[in-house]
CSV table of C-alpha atoms and ligand atoms in Angstrom, one decimal:
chain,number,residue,atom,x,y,z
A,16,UNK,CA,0.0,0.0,0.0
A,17,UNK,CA,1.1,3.5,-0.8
A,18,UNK,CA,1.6,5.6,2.5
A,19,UNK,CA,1.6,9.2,2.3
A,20,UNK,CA,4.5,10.8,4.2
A,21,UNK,CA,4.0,14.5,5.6
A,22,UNK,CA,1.6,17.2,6.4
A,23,UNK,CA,0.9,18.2,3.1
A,24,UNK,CA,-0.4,14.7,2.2
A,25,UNK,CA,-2.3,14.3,4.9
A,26,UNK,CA,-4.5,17.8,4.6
A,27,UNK,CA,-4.9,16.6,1.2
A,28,UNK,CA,-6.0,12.9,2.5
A,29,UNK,CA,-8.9,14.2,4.4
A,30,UNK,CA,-9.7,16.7,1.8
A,31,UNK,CA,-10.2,14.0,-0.6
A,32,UNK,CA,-12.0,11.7,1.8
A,33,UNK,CA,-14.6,14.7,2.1
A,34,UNK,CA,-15.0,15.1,-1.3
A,35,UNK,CA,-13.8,12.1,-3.5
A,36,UNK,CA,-15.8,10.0,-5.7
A,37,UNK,CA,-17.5,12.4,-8.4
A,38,UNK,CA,-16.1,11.3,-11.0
A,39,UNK,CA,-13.6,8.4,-10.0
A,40,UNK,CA,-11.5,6.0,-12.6
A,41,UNK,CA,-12.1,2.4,-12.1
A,42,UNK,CA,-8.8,1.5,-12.6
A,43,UNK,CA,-5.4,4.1,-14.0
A,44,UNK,CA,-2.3,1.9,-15.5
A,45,UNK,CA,0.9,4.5,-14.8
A,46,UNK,CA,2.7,4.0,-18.1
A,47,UNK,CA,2.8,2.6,-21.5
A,48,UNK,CA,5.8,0.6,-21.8
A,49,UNK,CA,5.5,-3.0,-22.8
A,50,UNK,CA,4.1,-3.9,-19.1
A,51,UNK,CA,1.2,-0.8,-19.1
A,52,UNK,CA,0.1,-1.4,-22.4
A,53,UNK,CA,-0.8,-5.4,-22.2
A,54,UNK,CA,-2.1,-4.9,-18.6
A,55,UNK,CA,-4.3,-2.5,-20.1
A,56,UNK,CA,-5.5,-4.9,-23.2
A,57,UNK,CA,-5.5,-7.9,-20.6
A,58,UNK,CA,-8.1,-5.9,-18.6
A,59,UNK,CA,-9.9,-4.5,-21.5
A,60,UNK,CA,-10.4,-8.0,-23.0
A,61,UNK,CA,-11.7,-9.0,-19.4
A,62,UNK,CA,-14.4,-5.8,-19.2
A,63,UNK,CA,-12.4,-3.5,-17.5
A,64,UNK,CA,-12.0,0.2,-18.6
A,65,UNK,CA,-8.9,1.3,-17.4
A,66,UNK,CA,-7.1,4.3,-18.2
A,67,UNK,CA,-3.7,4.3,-19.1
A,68,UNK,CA,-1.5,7.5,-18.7
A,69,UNK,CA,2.2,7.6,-20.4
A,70,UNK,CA,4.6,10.0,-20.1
A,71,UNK,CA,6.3,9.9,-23.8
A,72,UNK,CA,4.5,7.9,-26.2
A,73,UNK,CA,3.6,4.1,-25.9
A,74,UNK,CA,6.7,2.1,-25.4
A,75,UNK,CA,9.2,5.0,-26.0
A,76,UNK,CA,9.9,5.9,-22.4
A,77,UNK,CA,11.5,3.6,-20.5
A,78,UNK,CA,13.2,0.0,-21.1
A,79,UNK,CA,11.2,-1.2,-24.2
A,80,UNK,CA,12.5,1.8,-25.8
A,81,UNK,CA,15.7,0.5,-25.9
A,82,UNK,CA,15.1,-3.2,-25.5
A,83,UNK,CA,15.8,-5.5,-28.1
A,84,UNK,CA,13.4,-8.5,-27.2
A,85,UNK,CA,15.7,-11.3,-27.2
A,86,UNK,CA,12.8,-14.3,-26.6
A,87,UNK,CA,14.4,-17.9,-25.0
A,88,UNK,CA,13.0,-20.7,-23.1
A,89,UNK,CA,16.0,-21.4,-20.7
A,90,UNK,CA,16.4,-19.4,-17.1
A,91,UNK,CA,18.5,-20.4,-14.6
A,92,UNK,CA,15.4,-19.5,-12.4
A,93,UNK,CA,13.0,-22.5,-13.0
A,94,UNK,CA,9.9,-20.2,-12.3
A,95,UNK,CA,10.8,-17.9,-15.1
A,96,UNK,CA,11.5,-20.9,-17.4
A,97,UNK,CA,7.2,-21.4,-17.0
A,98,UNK,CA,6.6,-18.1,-17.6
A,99,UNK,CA,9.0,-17.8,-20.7
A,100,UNK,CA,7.1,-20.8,-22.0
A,101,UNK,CA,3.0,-19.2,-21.9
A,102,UNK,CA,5.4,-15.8,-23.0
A,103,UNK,CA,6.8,-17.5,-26.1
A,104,UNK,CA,3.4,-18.8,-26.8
A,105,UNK,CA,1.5,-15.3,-26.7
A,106,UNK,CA,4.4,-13.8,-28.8
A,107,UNK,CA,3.3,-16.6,-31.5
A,108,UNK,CA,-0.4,-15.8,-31.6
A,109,UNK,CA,0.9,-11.9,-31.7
A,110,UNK,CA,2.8,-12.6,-34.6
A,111,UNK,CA,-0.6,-14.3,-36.1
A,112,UNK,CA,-2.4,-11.1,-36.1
A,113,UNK,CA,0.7,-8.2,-36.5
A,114,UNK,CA,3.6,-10.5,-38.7
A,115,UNK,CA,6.9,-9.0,-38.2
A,116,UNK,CA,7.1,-8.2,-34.2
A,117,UNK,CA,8.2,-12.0,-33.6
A,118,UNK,CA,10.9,-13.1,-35.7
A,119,UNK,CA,12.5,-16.6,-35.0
A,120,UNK,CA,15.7,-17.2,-36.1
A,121,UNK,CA,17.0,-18.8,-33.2
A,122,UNK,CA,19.3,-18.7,-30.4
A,123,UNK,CA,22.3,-20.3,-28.5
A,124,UNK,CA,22.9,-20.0,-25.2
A,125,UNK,CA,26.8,-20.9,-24.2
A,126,UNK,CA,27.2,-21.7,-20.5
A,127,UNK,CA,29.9,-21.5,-18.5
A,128,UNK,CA,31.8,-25.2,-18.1
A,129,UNK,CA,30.6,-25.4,-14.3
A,130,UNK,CA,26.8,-24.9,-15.8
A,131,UNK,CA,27.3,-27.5,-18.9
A,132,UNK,CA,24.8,-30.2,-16.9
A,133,UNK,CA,22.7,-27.9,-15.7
A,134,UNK,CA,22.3,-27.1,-19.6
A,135,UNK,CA,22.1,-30.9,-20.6
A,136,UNK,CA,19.6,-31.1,-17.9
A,137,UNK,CA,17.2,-28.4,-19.2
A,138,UNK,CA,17.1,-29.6,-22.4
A,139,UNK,CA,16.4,-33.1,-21.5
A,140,UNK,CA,13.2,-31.8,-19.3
A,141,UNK,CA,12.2,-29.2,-20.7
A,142,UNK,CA,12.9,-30.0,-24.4
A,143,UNK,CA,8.6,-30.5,-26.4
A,144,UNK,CA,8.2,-30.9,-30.0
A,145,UNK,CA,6.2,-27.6,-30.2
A,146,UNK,CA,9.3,-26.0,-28.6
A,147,UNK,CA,12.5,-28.5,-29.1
A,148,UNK,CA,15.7,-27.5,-27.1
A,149,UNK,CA,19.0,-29.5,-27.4
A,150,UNK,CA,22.5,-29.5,-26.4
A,151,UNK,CA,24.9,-29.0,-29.4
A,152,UNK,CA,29.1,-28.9,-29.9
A,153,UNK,CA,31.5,-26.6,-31.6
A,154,UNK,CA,31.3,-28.4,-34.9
A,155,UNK,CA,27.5,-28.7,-34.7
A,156,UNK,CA,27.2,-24.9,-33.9
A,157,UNK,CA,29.6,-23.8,-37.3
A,158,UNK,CA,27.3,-25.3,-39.5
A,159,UNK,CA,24.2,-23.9,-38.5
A,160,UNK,CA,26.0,-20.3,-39.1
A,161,UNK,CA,28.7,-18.6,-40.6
A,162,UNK,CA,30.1,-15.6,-38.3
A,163,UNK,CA,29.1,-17.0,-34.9
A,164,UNK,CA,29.9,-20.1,-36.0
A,165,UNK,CA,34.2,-19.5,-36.3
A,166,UNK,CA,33.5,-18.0,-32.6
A,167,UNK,CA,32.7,-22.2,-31.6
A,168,UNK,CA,34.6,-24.1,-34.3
A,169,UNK,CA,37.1,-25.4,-32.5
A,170,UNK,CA,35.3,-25.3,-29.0
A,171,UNK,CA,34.7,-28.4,-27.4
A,172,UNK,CA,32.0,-26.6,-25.6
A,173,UNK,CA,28.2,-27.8,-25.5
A,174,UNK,CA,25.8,-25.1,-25.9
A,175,UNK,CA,21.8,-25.1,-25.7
A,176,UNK,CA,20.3,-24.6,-29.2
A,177,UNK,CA,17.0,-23.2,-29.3
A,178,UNK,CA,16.1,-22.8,-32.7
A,179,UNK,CA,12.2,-21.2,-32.4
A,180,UNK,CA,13.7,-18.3,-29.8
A,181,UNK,CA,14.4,-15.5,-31.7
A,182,UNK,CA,13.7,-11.7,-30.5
A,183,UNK,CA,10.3,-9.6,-30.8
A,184,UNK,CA,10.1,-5.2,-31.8
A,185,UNK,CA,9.3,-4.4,-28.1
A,186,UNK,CA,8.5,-0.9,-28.9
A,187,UNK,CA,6.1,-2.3,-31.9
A,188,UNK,CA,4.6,-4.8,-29.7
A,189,UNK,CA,3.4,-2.3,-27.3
A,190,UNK,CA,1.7,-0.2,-29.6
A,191,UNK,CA,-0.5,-3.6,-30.4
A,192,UNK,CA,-1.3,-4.4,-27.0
A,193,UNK,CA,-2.3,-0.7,-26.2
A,194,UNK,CA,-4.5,-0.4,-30.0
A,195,UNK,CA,-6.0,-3.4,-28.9
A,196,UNK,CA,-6.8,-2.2,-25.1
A,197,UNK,CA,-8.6,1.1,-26.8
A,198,UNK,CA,-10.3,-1.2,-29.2
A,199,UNK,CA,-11.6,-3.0,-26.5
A,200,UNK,CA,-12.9,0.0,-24.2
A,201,UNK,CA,-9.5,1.2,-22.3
A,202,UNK,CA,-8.5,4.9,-22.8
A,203,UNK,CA,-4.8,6.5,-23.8
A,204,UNK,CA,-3.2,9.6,-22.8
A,205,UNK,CA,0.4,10.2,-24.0
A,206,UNK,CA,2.6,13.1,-22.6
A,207,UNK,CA,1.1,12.6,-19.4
A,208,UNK,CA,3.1,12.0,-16.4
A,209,UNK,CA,2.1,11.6,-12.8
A,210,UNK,CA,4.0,13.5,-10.4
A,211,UNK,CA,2.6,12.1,-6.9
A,212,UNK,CA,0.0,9.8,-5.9
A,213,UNK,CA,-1.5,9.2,-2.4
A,214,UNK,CA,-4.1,7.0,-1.2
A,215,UNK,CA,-7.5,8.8,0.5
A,216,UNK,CA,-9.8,6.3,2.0
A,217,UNK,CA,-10.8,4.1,-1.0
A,218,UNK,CA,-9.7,5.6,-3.5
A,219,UNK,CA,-5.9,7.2,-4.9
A,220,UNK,CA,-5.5,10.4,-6.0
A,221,UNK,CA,-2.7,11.5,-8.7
A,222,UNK,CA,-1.4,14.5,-9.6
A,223,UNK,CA,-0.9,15.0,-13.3
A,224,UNK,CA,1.1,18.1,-14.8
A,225,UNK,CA,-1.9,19.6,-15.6
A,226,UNK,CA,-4.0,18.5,-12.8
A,227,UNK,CA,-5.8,15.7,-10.4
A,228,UNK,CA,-7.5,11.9,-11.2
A,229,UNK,CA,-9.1,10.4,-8.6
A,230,UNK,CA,-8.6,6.5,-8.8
A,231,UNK,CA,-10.9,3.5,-7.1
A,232,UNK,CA,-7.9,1.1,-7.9
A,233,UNK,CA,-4.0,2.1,-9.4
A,234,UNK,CA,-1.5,0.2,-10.4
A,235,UNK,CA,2.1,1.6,-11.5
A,236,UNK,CA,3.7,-0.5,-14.3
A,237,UNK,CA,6.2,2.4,-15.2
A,238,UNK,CA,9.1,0.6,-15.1
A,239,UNK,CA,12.2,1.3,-13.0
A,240,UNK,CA,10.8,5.1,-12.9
A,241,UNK,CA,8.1,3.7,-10.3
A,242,UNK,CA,11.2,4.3,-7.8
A,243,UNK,CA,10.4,7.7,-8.5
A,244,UNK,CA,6.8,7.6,-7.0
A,245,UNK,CA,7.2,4.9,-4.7
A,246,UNK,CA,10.2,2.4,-3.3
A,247,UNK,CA,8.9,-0.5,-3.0
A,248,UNK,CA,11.1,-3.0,-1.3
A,249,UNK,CA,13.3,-4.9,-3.2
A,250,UNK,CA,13.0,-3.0,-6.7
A,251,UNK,CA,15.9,-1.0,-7.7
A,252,UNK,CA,16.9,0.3,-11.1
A,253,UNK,CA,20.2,-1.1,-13.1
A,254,UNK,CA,21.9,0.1,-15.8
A,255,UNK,CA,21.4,-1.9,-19.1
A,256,UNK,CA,23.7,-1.0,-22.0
A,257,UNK,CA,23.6,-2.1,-25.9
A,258,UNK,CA,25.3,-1.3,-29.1
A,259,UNK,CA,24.5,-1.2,-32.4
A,260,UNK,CA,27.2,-2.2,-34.8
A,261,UNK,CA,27.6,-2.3,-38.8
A,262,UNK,CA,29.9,-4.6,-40.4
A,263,UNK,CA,30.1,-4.2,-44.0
A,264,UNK,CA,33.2,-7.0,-44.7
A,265,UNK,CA,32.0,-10.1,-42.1
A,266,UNK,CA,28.3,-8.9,-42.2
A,267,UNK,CA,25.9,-9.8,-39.4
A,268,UNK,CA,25.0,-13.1,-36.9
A,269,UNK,CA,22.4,-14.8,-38.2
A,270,UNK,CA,21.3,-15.7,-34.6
A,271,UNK,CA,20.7,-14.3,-31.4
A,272,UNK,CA,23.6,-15.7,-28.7
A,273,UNK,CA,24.3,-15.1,-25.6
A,274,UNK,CA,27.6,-16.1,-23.9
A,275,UNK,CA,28.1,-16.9,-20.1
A,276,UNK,CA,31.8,-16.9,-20.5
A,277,UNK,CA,32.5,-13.4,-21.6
A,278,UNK,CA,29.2,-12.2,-20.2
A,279,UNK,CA,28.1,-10.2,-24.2
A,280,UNK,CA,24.8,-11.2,-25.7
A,281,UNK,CA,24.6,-10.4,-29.2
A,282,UNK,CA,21.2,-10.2,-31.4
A,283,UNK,CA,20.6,-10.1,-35.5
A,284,UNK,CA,19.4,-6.7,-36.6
A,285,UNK,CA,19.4,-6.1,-40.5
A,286,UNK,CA,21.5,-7.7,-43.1
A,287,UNK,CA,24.7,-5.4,-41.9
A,288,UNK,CA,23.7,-4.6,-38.5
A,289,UNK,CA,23.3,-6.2,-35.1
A,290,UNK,CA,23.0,-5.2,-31.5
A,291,UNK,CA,25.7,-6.4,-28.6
A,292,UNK,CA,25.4,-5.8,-25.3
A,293,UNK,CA,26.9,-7.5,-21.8
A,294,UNK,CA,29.1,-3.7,-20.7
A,295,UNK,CA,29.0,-3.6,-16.7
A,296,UNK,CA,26.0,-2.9,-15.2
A,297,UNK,CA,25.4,-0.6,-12.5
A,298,UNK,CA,22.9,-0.3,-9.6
A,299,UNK,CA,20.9,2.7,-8.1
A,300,UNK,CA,17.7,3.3,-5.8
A,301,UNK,CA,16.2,5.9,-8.7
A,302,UNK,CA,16.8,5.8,-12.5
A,303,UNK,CA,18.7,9.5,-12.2
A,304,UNK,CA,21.4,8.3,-9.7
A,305,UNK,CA,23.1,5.4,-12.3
A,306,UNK,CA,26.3,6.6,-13.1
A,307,UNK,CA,27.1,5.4,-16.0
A,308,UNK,CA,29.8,6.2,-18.7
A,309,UNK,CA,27.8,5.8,-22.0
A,310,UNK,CA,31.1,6.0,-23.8
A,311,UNK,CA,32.9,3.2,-22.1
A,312,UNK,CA,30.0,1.1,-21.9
A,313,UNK,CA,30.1,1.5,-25.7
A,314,UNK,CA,33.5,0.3,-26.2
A,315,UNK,CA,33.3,-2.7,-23.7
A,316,UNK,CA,30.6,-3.8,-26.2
A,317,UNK,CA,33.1,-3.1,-29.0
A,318,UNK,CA,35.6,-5.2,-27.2
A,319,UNK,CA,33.0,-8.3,-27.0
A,320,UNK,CA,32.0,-8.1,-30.8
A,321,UNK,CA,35.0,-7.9,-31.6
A,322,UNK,CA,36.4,-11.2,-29.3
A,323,UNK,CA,32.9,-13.4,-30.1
A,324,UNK,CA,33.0,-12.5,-33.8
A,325,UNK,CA,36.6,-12.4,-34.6
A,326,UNK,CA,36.3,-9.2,-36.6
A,327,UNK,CA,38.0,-6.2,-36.8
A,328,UNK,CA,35.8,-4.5,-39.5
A,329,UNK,CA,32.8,-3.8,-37.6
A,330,UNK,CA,31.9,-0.1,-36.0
A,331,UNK,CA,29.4,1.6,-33.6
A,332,UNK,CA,26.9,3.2,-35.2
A,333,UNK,CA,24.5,3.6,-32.0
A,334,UNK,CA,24.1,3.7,-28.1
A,335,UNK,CA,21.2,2.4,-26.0
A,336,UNK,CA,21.4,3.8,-22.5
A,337,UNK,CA,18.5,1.7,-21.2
A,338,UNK,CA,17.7,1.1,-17.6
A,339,UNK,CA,15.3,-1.6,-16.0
A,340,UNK,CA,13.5,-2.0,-12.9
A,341,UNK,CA,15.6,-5.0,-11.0
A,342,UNK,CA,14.7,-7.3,-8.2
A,343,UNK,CA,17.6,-9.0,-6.0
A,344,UNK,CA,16.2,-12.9,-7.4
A,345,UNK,CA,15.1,-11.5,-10.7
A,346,UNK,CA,11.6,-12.2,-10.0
A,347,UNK,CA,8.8,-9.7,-11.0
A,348,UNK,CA,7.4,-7.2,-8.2
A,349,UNK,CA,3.8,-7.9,-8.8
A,350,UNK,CA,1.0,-6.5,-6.6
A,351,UNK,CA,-2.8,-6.5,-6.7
A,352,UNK,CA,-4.7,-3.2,-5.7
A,353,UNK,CA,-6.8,-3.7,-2.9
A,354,UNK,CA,-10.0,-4.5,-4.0
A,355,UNK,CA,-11.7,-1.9,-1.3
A,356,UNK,CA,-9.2,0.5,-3.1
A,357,UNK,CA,-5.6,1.5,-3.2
A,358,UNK,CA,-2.4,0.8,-5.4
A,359,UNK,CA,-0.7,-2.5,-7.1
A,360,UNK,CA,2.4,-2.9,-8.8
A,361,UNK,CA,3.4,-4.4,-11.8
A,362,UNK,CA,7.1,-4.0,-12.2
A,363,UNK,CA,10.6,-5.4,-11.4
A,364,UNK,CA,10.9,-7.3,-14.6
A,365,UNK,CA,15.2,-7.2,-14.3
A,366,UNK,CA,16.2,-7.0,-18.2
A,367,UNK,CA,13.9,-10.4,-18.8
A,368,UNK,CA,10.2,-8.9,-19.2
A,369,UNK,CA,10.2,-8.9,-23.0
A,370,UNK,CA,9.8,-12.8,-22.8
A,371,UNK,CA,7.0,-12.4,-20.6
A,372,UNK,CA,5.4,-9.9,-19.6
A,373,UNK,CA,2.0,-10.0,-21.6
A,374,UNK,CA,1.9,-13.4,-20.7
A,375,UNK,CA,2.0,-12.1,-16.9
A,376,UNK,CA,-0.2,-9.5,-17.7
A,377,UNK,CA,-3.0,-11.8,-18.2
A,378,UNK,CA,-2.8,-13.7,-14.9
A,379,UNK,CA,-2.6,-10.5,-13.7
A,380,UNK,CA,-6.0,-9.4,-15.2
A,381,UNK,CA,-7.5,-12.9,-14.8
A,382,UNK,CA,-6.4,-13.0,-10.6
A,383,UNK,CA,-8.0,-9.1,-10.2
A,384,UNK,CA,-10.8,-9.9,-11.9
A,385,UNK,CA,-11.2,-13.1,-9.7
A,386,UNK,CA,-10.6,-15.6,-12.1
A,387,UNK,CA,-7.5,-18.3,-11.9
A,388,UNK,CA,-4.4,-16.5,-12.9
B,412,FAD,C1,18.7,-2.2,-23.3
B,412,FAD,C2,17.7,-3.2,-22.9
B,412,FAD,C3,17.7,-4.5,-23.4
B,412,FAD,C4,16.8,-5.5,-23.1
B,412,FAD,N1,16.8,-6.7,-23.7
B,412,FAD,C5,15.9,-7.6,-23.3
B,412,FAD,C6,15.9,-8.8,-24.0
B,412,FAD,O1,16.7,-9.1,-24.9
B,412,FAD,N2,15.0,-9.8,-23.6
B,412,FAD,C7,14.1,-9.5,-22.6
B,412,FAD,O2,13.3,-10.4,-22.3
B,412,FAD,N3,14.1,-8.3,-22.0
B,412,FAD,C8,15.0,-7.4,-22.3
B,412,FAD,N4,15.0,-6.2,-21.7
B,412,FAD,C9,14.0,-6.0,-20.6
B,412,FAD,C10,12.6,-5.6,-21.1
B,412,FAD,O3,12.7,-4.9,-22.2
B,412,FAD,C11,11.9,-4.9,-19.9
B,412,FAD,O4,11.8,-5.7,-18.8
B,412,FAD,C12,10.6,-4.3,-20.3
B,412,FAD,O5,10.6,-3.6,-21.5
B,412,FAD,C13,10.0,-3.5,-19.2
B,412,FAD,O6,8.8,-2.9,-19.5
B,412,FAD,P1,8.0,-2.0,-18.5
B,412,FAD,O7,6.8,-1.6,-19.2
B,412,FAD,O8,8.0,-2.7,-17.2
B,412,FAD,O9,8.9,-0.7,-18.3
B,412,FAD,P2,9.3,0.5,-19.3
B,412,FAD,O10,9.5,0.0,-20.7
B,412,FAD,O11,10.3,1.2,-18.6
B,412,FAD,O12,7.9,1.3,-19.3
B,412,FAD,C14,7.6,2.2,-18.3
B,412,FAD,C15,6.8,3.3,-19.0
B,412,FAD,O13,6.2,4.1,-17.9
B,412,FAD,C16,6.3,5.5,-18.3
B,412,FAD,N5,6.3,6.3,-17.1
B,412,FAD,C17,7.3,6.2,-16.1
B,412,FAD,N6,7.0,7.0,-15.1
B,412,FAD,C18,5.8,7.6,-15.4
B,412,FAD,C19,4.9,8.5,-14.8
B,412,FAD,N7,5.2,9.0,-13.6
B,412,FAD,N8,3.8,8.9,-15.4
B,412,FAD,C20,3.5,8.4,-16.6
B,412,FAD,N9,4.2,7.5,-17.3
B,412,FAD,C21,5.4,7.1,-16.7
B,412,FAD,C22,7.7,5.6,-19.1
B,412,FAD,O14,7.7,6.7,-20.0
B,412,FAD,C23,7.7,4.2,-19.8
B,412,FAD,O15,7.1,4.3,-21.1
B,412,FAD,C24,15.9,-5.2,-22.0
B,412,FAD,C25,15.8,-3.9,-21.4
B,412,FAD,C26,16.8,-3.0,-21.8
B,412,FAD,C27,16.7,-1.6,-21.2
């Protein structure tokens, strides 16, 4: 629950308790990033109405601004592995009605040696037909593609092959889920942000730039900038930074991987083009506090390219500065609003929501709305 700290808040409290309820919002989503916008279509499919306010535009504030939507099965956490899987699955139907957010081209995941049975394992259990995952070598791995593939030629190593992961257009995806959720009944603002929010009996009240919405039930899905409005405990915001490269000599992966060993992740972009990240990360309560040097981030990524791809012929052509909202066990932050009337979250998804969040956005709808989540 939100507390309100201070005089001020608590003049206004009573205020409100006096006079709220004229004209009150069922439910307000705080921003439009991947995580607003399909809790907003979630509910609107359901019979809500909520109302979603966004700072920027839909998905180009926060982390799916800058997120590149690598999709996998495999987690180290065995809880986000379930929720990868019904995430995968959603992404599919997505891709049914919008083509092109979901593309496929699949996706190794090298472990470290000491996690090379944990890896064997997790294919052997988790491995389906509609979703096949299997543990390939070096040899294997060069034949399947041509850059990343000189990378594991003479490795010995064993590596999970995914071949139906792939990554989704975060940003894109988002604007579906929030078309859809004003299809359905929910309404939009952009360029709106809330500056404070308080609780007042059974309802919340938030103040907009340009003025006051009163609130039966809230719940702030605005990323790692919730710190700014609340801090919840547990949820901190870390530093996240990619680069885009061009290589017009070797050209481009023609699959996502991602590489315990030297920690870089690397993703297909266009033919040319490709996005690496896996620079040191850092950690702050609020969003404004990470220090972070953009530039060096930059050239730590040029530094992985250049040792996973064996080429010198690539160059930087841009810098994502994202941020997430992070939890200590990687595990979403995910909160109900009272249903007499208060605040939820729906946050904390630690540089992994692309896989899943719509996916969790429907239990989410389905357990406020009483249903099984
Ligand atoms: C660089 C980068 C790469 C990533 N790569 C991957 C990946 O490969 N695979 C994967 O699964 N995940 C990845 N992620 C993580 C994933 O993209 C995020 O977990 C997900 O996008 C978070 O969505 P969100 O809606 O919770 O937050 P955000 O996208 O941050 O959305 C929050 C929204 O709220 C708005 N907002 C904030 N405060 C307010 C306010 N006071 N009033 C109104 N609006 C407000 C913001 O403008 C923003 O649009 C990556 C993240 C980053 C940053």
């Amino acid at each position: 629950m939100l507390t309100p700290t201070g005089d001020r808040k608590s003049k206004l409290r009573q205020v409100e308790c006096r006079g709220g309820g004229a004209s009150m919002e069922d439910i307000v989503i705080i921003g439009g990033g991947l995580a607003g916008s399909s809790l907003g279509w979630s509910l609107a499919e359901r019979g809500h109405r909520p109302l979603i306010l966004e700072s920027t535009t839909i998905g180009g504030g926060g982390a799916t601004a800058h997120s590149r939507g690598m999709v996998r099965l495999y987690d180290d956490e065995p809880r986000l592995v379930a929720l990868n899987r019904d995430g995968i699955g959603l992404w599919a139907d997505v891709e049914v009605s919008r083509p092109g957010i979901f593309r496929r081209p699949g996706m190794i995941y090298a472990p470290a040696p000491s996690n090379r049975s944990r890896i064997e394992e997790f294919a052997r259990m988790e491995s389906r037909a509609a979703y096949p995952a299997e543990t390939i070598d070096g040899p294997t791995i060069s034949g399947l593609c041509g850059l990343l593939g000189d990378h594991f030629r003479r490795s010995a190593r064993s590596v999970l092959w995914e071949p139906l992961a792939g990554y989704v257009d975060p940003r894109a995806g988002a604007r579906f889920f929030a078309d859809e959720a004003v299809r359905l009944g929910a309404s939009l603002v952009e360029g709106c942000t809330v500056v404070d929010l308080y609780p007042a009996c059974d309802h919340v009240v938030l103040t907009t730039g340009a003025g006051r919405i009163t609130a039966r039930r809230v719940i702030l899905a605005s990323g790692a900038d919730t710190l700014r409005l609340q801090q919840p405990e547990g949820l901190f915001a870390r530093s996240i930074n990619l680069t885009s490269f061009i290589d017009d000599i070797a050209g481009a992966p023609e699959i996502c991987l991602i590489d315990e060993v030297s920690k870089g992740y690397i993703r297909p972009g266009c033919r040319r083009s490709y996005f690496v990240g896996g620079a040191i990360q850092k950690d702050a309560t609020v969003p404004e506090e990470l220090k972070v040097d953009n530039a060096a981030a930059d050239a730590q990524n040029l530094a992985l390219s250049r040792r996973i791809l064996r080429t010198r012929s690539n160059s930087a052509i841009a810098s994502h500065p994202g941020y997430d909202a992070y939890t200590s066990d990687f595990l979403p932050l995910i909160r109900l609003p009272p249903e007499e009337g208060g605040a939820g979250l729906f946050t904390g998804f630690s540089g992994r929501g692309a896989k899943y969040i719509p996916a969790m956005a429907r239990r989410f709808a389905a357990s406020l709305s009483g249903g099984v989540g």
